[in-house]
Tab-separated table of C-alpha atoms in Angstrom:
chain	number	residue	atom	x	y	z
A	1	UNK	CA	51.745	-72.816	83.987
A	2	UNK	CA	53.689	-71.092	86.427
A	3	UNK	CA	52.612	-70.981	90.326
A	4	UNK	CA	51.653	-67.770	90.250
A	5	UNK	CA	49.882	-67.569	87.390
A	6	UNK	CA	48.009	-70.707	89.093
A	7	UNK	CA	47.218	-69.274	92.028
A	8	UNK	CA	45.683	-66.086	90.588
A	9	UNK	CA	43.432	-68.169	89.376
A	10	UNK	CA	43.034	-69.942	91.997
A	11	UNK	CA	42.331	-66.522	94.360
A	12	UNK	CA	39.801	-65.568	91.383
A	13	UNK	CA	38.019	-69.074	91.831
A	14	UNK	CA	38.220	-68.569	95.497
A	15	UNK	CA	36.606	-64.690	95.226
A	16	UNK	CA	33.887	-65.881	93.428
A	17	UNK	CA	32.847	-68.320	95.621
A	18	UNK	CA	33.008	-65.664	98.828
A	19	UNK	CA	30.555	-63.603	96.942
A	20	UNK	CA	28.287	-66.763	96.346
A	21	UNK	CA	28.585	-67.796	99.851
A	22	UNK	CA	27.632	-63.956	100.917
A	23	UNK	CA	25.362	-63.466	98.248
A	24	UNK	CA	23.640	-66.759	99.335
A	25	UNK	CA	23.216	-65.683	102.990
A	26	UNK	CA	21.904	-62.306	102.718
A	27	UNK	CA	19.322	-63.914	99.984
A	28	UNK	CA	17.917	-66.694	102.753
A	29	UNK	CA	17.321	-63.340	105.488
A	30	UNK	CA	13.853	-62.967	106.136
A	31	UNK	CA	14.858	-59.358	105.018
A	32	UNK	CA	15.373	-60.236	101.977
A	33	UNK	CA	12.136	-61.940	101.052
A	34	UNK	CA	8.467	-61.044	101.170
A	35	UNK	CA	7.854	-64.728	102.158
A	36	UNK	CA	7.850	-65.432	106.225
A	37	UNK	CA	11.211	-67.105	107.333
A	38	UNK	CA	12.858	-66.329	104.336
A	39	UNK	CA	13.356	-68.590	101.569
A	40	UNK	CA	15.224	-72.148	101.158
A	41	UNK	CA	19.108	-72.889	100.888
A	42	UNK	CA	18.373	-74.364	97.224
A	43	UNK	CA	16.251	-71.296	96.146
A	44	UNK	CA	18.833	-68.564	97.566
A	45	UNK	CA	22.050	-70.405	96.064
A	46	UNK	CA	20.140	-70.898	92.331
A	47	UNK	CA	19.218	-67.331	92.728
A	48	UNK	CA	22.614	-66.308	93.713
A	49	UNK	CA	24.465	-68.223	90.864
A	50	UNK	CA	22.200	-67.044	88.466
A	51	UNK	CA	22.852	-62.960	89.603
A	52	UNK	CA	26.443	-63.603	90.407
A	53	UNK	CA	27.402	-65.430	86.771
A	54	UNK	CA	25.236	-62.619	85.415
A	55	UNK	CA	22.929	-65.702	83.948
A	56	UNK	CA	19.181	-64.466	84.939
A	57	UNK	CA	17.647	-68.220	85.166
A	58	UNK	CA	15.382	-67.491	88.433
A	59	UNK	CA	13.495	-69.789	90.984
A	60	UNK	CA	11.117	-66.559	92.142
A	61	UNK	CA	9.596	-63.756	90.582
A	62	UNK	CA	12.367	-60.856	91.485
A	63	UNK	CA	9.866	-58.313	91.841
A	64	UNK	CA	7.324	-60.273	93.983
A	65	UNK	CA	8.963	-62.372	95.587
A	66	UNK	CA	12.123	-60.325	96.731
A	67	UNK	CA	11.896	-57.022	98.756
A	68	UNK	CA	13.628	-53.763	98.157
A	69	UNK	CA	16.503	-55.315	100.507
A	70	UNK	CA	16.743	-58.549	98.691
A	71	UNK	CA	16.925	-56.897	95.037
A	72	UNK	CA	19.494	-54.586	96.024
A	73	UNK	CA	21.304	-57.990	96.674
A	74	UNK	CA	20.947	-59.232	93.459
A	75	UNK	CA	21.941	-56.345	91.427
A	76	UNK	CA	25.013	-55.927	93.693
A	77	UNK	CA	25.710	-59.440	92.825
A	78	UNK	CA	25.259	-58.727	89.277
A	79	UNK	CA	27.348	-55.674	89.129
A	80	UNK	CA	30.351	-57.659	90.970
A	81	UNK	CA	29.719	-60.455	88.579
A	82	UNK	CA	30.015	-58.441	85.238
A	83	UNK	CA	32.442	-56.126	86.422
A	84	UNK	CA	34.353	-58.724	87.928
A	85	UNK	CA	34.659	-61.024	84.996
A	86	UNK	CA	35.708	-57.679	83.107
A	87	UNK	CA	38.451	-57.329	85.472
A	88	UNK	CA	39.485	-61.007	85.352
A	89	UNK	CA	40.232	-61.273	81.494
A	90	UNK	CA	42.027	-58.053	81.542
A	91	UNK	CA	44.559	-59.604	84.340
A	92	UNK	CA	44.819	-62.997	82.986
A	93	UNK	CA	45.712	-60.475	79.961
A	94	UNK	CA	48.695	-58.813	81.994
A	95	UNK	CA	49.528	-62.214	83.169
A	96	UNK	CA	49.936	-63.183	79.364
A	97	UNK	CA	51.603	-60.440	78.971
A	98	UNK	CA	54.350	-60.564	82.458
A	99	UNK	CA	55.160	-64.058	80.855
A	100	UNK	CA	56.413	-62.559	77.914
A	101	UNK	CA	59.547	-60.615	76.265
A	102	UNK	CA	59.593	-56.527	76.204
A	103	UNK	CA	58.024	-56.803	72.872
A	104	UNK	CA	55.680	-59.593	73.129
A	105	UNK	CA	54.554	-57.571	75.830
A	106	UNK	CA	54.167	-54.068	74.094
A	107	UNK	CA	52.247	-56.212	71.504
A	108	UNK	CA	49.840	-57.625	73.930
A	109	UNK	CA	49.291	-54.394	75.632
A	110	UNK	CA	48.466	-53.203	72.652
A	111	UNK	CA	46.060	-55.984	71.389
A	112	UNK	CA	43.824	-55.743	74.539
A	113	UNK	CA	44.269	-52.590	75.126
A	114	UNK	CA	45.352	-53.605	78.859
A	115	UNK	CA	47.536	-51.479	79.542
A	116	UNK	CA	50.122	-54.211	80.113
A	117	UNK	CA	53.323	-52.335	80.694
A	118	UNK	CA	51.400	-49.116	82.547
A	119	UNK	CA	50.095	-50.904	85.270
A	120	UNK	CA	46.942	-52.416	87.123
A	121	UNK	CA	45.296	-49.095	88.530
A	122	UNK	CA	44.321	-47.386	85.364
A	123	UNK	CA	43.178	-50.380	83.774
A	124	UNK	CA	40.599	-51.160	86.702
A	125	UNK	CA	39.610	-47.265	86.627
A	126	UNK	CA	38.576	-47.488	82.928
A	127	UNK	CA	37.339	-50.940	83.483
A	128	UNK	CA	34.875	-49.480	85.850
A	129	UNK	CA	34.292	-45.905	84.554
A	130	UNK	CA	33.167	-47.744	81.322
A	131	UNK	CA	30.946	-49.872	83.224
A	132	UNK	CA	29.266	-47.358	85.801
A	133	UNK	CA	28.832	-44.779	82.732
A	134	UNK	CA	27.224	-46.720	80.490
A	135	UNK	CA	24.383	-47.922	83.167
A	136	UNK	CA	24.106	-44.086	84.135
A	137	UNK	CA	23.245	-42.870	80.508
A	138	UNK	CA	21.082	-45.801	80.038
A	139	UNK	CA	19.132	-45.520	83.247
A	140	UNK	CA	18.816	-41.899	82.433
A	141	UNK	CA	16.856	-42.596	79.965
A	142	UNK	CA	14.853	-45.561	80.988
A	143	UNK	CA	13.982	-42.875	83.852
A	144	UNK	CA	12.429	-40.612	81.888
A	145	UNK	CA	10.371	-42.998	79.965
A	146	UNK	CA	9.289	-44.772	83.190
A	147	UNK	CA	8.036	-41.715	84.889
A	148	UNK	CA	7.161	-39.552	81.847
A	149	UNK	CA	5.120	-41.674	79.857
A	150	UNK	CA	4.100	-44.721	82.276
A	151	UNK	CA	3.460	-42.456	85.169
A	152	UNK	CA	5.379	-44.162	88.003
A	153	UNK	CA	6.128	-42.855	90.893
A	154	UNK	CA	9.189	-40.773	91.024
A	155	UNK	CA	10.980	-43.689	93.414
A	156	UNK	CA	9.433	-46.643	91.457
A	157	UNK	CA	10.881	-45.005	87.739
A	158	UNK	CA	14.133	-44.593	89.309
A	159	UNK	CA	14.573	-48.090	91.226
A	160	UNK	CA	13.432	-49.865	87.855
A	161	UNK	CA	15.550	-47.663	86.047
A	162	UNK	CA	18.874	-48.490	87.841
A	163	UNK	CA	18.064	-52.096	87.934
A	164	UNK	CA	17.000	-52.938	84.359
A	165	UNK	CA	20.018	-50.370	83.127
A	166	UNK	CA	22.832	-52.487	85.390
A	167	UNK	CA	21.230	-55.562	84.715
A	168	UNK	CA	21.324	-55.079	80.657
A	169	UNK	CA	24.850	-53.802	80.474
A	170	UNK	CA	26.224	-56.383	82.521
A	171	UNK	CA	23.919	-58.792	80.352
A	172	UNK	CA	22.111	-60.565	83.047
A	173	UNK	CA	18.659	-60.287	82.156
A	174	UNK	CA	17.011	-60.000	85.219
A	175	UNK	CA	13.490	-58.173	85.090
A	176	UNK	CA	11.721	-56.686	87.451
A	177	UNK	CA	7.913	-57.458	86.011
A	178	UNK	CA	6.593	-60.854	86.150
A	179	UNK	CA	6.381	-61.100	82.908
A	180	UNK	CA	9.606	-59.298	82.494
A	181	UNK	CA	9.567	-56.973	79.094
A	182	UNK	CA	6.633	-58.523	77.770
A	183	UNK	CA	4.532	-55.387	78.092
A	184	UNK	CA	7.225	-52.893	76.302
A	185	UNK	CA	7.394	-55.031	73.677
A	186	UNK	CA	6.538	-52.363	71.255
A	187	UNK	CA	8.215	-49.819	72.936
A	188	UNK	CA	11.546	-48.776	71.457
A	189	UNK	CA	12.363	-45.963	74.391
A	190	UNK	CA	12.827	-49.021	76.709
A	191	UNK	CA	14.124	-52.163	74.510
A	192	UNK	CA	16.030	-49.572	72.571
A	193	UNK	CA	18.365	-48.599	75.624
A	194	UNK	CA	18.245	-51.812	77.006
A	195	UNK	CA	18.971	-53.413	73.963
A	196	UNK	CA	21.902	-51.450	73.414
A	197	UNK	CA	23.512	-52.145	76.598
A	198	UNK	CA	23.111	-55.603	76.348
A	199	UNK	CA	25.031	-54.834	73.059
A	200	UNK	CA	27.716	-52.816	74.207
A	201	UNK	CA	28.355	-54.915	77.336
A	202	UNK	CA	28.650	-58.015	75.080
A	203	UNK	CA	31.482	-56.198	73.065
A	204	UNK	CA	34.054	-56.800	75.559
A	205	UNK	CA	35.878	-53.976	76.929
A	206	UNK	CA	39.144	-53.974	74.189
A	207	UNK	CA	37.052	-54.019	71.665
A	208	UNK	CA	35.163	-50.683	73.199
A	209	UNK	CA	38.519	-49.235	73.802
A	210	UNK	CA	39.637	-49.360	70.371
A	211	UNK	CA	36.535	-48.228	68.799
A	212	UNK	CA	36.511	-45.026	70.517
A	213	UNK	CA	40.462	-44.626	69.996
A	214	UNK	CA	40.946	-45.690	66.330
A	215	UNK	CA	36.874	-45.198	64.770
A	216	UNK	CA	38.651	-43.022	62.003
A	217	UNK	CA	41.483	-45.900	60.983
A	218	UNK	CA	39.539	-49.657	61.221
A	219	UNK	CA	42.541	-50.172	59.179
A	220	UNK	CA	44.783	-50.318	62.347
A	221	UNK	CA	42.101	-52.607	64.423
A	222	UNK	CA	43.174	-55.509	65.556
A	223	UNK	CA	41.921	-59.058	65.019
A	224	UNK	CA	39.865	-59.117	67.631
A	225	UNK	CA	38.190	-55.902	67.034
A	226	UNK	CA	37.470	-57.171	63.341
A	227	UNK	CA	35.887	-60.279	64.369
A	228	UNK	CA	33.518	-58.913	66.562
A	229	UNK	CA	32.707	-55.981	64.600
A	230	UNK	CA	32.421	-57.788	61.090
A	231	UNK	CA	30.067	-60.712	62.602
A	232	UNK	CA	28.239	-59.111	65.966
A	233	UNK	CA	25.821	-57.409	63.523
A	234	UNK	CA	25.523	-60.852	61.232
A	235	UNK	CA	24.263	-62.892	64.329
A	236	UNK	CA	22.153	-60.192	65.179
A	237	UNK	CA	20.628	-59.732	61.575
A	238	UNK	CA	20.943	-63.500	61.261
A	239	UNK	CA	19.117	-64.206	64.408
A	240	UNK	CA	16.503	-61.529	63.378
A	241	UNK	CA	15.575	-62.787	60.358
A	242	UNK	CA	15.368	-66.200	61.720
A	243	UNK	CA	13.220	-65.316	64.535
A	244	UNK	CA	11.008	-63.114	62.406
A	245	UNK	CA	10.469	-65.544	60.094
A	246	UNK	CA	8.993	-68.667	61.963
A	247	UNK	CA	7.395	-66.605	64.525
A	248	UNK	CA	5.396	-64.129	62.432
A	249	UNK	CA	2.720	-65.829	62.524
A	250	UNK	CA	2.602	-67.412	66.068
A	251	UNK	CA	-0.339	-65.920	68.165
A	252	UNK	CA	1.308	-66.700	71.177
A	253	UNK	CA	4.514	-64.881	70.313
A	254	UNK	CA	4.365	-62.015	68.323
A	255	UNK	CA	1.150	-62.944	65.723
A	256	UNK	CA	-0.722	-60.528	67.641
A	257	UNK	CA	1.514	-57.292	66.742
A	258	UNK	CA	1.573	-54.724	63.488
A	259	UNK	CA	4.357	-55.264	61.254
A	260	UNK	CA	7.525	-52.836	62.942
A	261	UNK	CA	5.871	-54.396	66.363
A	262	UNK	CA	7.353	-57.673	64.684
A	263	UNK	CA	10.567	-56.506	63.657
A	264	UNK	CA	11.047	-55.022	66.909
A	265	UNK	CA	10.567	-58.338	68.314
A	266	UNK	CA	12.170	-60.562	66.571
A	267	UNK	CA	15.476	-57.614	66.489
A	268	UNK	CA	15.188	-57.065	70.635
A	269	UNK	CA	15.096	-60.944	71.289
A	270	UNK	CA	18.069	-61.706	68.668
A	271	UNK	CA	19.636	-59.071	70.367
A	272	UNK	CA	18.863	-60.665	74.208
A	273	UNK	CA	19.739	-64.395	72.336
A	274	UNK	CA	23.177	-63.262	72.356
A	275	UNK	CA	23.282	-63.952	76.335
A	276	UNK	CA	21.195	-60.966	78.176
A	277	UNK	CA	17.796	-63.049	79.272
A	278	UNK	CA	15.131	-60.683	79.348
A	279	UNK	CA	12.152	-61.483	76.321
A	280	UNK	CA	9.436	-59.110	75.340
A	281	UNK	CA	7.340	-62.597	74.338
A	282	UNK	CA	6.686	-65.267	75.625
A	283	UNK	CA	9.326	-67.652	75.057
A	284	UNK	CA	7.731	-70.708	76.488
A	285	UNK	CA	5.355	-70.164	73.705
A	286	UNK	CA	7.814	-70.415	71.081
A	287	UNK	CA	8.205	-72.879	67.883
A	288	UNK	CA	10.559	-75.502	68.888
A	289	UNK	CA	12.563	-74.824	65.941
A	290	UNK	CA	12.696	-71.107	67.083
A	291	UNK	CA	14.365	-72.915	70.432
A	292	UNK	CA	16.892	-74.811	68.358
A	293	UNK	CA	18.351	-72.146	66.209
A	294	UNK	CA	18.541	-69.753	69.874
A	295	UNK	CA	20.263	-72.526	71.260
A	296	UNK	CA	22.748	-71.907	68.763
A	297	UNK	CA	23.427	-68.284	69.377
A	298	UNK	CA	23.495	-68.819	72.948
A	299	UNK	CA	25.980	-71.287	73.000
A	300	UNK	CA	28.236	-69.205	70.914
A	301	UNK	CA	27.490	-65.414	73.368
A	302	UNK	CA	29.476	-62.046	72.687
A	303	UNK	CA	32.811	-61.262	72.822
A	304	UNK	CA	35.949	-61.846	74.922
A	305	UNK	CA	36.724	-59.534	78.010
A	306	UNK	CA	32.862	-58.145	78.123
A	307	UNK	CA	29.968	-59.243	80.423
A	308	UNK	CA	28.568	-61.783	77.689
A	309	UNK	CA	28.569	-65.468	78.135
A	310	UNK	CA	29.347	-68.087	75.874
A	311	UNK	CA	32.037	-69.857	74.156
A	312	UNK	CA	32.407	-66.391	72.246
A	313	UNK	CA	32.701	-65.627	68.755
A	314	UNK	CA	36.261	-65.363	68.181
A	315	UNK	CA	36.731	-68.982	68.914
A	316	UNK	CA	33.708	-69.964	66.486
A	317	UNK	CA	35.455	-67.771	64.341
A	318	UNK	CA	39.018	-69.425	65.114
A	319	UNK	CA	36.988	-72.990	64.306
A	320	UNK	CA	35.353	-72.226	61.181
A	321	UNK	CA	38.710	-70.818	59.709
A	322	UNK	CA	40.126	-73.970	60.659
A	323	UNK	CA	37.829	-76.266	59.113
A	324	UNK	CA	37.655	-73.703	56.111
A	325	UNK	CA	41.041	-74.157	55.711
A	326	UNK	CA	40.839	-77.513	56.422
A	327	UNK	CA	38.113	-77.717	53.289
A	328	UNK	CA	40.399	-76.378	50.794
A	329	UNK	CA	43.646	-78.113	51.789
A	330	UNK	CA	45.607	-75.024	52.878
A	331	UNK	CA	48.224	-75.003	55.157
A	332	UNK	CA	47.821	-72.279	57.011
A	333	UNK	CA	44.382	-70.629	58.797
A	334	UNK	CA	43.999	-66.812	58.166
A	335	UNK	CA	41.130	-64.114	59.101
A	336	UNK	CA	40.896	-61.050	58.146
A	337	UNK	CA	44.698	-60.838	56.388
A	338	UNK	CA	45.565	-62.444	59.621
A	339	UNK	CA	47.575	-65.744	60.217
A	340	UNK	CA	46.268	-67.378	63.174
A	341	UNK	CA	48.966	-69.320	65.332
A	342	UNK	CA	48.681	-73.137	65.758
A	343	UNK	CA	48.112	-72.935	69.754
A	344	UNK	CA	45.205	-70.673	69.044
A	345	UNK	CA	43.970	-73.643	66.724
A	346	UNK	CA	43.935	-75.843	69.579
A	347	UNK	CA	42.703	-73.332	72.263
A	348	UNK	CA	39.585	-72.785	70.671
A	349	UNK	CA	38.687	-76.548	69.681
A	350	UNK	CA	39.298	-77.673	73.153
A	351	UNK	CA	37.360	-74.775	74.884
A	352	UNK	CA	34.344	-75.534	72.167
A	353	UNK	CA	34.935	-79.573	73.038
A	354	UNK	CA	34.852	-79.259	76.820
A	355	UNK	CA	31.989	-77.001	76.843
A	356	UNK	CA	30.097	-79.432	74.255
A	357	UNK	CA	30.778	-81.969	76.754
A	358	UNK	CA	29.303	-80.231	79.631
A	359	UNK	CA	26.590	-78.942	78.081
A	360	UNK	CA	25.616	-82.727	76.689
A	361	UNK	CA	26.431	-84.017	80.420
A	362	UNK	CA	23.890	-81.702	82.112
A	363	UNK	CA	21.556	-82.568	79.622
A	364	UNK	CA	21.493	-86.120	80.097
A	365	UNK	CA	21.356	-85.947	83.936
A	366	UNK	CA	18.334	-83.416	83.681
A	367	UNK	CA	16.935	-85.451	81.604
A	368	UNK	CA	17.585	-88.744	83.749
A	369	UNK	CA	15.870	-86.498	86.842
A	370	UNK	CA	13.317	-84.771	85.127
A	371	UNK	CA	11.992	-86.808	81.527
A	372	UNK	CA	8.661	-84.980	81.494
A	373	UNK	CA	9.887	-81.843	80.534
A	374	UNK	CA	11.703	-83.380	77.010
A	375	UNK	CA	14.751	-82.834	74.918
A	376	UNK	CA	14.335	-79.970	73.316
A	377	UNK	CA	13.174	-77.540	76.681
A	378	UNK	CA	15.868	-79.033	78.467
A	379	UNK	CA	18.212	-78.646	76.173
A	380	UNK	CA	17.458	-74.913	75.952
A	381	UNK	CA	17.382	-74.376	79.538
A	382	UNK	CA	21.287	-75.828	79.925
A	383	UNK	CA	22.510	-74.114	77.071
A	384	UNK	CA	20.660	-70.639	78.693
A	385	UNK	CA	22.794	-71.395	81.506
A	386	UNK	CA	25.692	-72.163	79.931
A	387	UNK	CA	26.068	-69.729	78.071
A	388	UNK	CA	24.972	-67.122	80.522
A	389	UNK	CA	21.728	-66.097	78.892
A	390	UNK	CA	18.888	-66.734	81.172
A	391	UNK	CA	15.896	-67.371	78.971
A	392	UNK	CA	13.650	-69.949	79.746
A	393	UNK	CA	10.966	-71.849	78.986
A	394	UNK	CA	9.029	-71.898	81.760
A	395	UNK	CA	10.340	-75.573	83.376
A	396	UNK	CA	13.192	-73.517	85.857
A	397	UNK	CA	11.118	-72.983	88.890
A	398	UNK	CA	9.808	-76.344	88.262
A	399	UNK	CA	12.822	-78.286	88.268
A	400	UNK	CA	13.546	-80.987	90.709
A	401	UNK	CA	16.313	-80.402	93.104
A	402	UNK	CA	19.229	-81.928	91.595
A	403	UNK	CA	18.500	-80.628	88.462
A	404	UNK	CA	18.438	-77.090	89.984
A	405	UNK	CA	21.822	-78.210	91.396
A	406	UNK	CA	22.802	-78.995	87.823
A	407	UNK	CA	22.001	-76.077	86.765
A	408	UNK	CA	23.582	-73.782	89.438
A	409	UNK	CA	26.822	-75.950	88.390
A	410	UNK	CA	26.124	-75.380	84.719
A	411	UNK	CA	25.885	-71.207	85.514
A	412	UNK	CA	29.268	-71.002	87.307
A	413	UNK	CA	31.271	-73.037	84.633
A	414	UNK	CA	29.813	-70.927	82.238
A	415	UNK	CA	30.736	-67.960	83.490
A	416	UNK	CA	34.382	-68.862	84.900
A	417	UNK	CA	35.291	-72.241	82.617
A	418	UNK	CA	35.600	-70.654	79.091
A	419	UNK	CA	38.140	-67.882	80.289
A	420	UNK	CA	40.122	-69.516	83.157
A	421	UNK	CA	40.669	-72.308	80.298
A	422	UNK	CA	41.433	-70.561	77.636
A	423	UNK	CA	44.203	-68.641	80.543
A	424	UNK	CA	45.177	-71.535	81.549
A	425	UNK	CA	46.059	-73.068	78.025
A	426	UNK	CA	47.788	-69.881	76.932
A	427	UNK	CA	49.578	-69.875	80.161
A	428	UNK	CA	50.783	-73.752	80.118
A	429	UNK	CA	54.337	-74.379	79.793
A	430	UNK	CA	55.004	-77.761	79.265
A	431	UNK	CA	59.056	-77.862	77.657
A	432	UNK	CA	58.695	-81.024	75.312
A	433	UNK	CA	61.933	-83.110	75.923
A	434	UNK	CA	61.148	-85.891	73.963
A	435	UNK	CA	58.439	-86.441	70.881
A	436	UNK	CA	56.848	-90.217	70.388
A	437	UNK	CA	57.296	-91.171	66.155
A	438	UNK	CA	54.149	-89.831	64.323
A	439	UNK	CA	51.291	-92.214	62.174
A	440	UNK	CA	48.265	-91.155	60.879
A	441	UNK	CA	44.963	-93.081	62.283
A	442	UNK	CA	42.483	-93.019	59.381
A	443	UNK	CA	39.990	-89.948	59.850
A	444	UNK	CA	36.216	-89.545	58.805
């Protein structure tokens, strides 16, 4: 990897942990809190992380616990967080692109829609007219369901408006009810909008770009924008149908509801599975294979260059046409009439391995500091942070301190690891001078 290319990464790293550290200290001002003194170093940090990696794991009740001053914080944090991770993959984009030929370049430009000849400037302009527009349209209309049909006060409808709408596009999940959307749970006109966001935002920008430029020739998408458009609505229905079905019947969940009340459900928290964190039931109340099959969506997120989390679904994708391929003895892996190159191959297997890894390492030490709360809750709660989500099931605030620590760790990589690696491999260049003989250790 060249030395710049390093140390944009580097400054990136280095930005992200200014806004922590800023974040941090404006969270532990006794302006910030309704508790006297403010709150502790452990508790400001988690809550920090969590905003900042747009995760929505929380130590306190956001609505209770923080004032005005202190919530402004967080969704400031959030919005720098999504929109800066946004802005990140599109430069390590250019940056693929600058170490390229003329044409490798026009082709990347044109892949990720980056604008990778043009310029910086107009790429951060869309970048964040995209971003600000969408929240505007969907606080809009969270507005006029808050103070139109729940009566709030004109200031209250438009404060939770603007939060939930910035919060859901840049897929952070942060609530400002106790109980967060539990009590619109039935209520399209605000997990409709929100819902959508969360979608949109978990697109990823080039995929947004394209659909509005080419919606009238999918023929001319690229393989990105196939990927996530062929199997974004499959997890959703998927994740739907899976929720629906071992949940109908839970009481404690959604047992209590009419039969569209349960489809709602079950389609709104498939939809916030894919790394968003709010839940319009009670999640702690859950089936713990309900748990196990979320844990799966989680860990795979949204797609590339958006505000979801995750090791995305292009490289699940990328892996399963490997080890398709891999089933029927071909030679070389395809998708979508597409022939996928070997580095991408590798990419994607060692971004999946590494974050395997982590995720099974903050398991174990969790579960080394805090036993009583068992595998399968603690398992959830890593791969929630992981993968950027923020539902829980209840244990968070609970937590012993270095498991807190873990999990402020786990946040940040999962918010920064799965791009700046998947850079950084693209970026490598390692000139092979000399190759060792080949043998073949016996597999399986």
């Amino acid at each position: 990897m060249h030395s710049s290319h390093r140390a944009a990464i580097v400054r990136v790293i280095a930005g992200y942990t200014a806004a922590l550290v800023t974040g941090t200290t404006l969270l532990m001002t006794p302006a910030a809190t309704v508790a006297d003194g403010g709150i502790s170093l452990l508790k400001a940090l988690f809550t920090a992380t969590s905003a900042l990696s747009v995760t929505g794991l929380v130590v306190l009740d956001t609505g209770q616990d923080f004032t005005l001053f202190g919530q402004i914080v967080i969704v400031c944090l959030i919005q720098a967080g999504g929109l800066g991770v946004l802005l990140l993959t599109a430069l390590l984009a250019l940056l693929l692109a600058g170490k390229a030929g003329l044409r490798l370049r026009q082709s990347v430009a044109s892949e990720t829609k980056s604008d990778a000849i043009g310029g910086v400037k107009p790429l951060v302009l869309r970048i964040t007219a995209l971003t600000v527009g969408t929240e505007l349209v969907v606080a809009s209309v969270l507005f006029c369901r808050f103070f139109f049909h729940y009566d709030e006060p004109v200031t209250a409808a438009l404060w939770d408006a603007i939060f939930h709408a910035i919060s859901a596009f840049n897929n952070a999940g942060f609530g400002l009810r106790q109980d967060n959307l539990v009590d619109y749970v039935a209520d399209p006109f605000i997990c409709g909008p929100i819902g959508l966001a969360v979608i949109l935002g978990g697109l990823g920008y080039p995929v947004l770009i394209e659909l509005v430029r080419r919606y009238r020739t999918p023929l001319k998408w690229s393989l990105t924008t196939r990927i996530i458009v062929v199997l974004t609505p499959v997890l959703l229905i998927g994740g739907t149908v899976f929720i629906a079905v071992i949940e109908w019947n839970n009481s404690a969940t959604m047992g209590h509801l009419d039969a569209w009340g349960k489809i709602q459900a079950a389609t709104f928290q498939s939809t916030i599975t894919r790394t968003a964190g709010f839940n319009s039931i009670d999640i702690s109340q859950m089936h713990t294979a309900t748990w196990f099959g979320m844990d799966f969506l989680m860990f795979i997120g949204g797609g590339p260059a958006g505000t979801a989390g995750g090791v995305k679904i292009t490289t699940m994708a990328v892996l399963a046409a490997t080890t398709w391929t891999e089933i029927r003895g071909g030679r070389a892996v395809t998708l979508f009439g597409r022939r996928i190159s070997r580095d991408v191959h590798r990419q994607a297997t060692t971004v999946i391995v590494l974050a395997l890894g982590w995720v099974l390492l903050a398991t174990m030490v969790i579960l080394l500091c805090d036993p009583r709360f068992g595998l399968s809750r603690v398992l959830f709660e890593v791969i929630s942070g992981f993968g950027t989500v923020g539902l829980s099931t209840g244990i968070t605030a609970d937590l012993s301190a270095p498991s807190q620590i873990v999990l402020i760790l786990t946040m940040a990589l999962g918010r920064l690891g799965p791009v700046t690696v998947a850079s950084g491999l693209a970026l490598r260049e390692r000139p092979i001078r000399y190759e060792l003989p080949k043998e073949r250790p016996l597999i399986g």
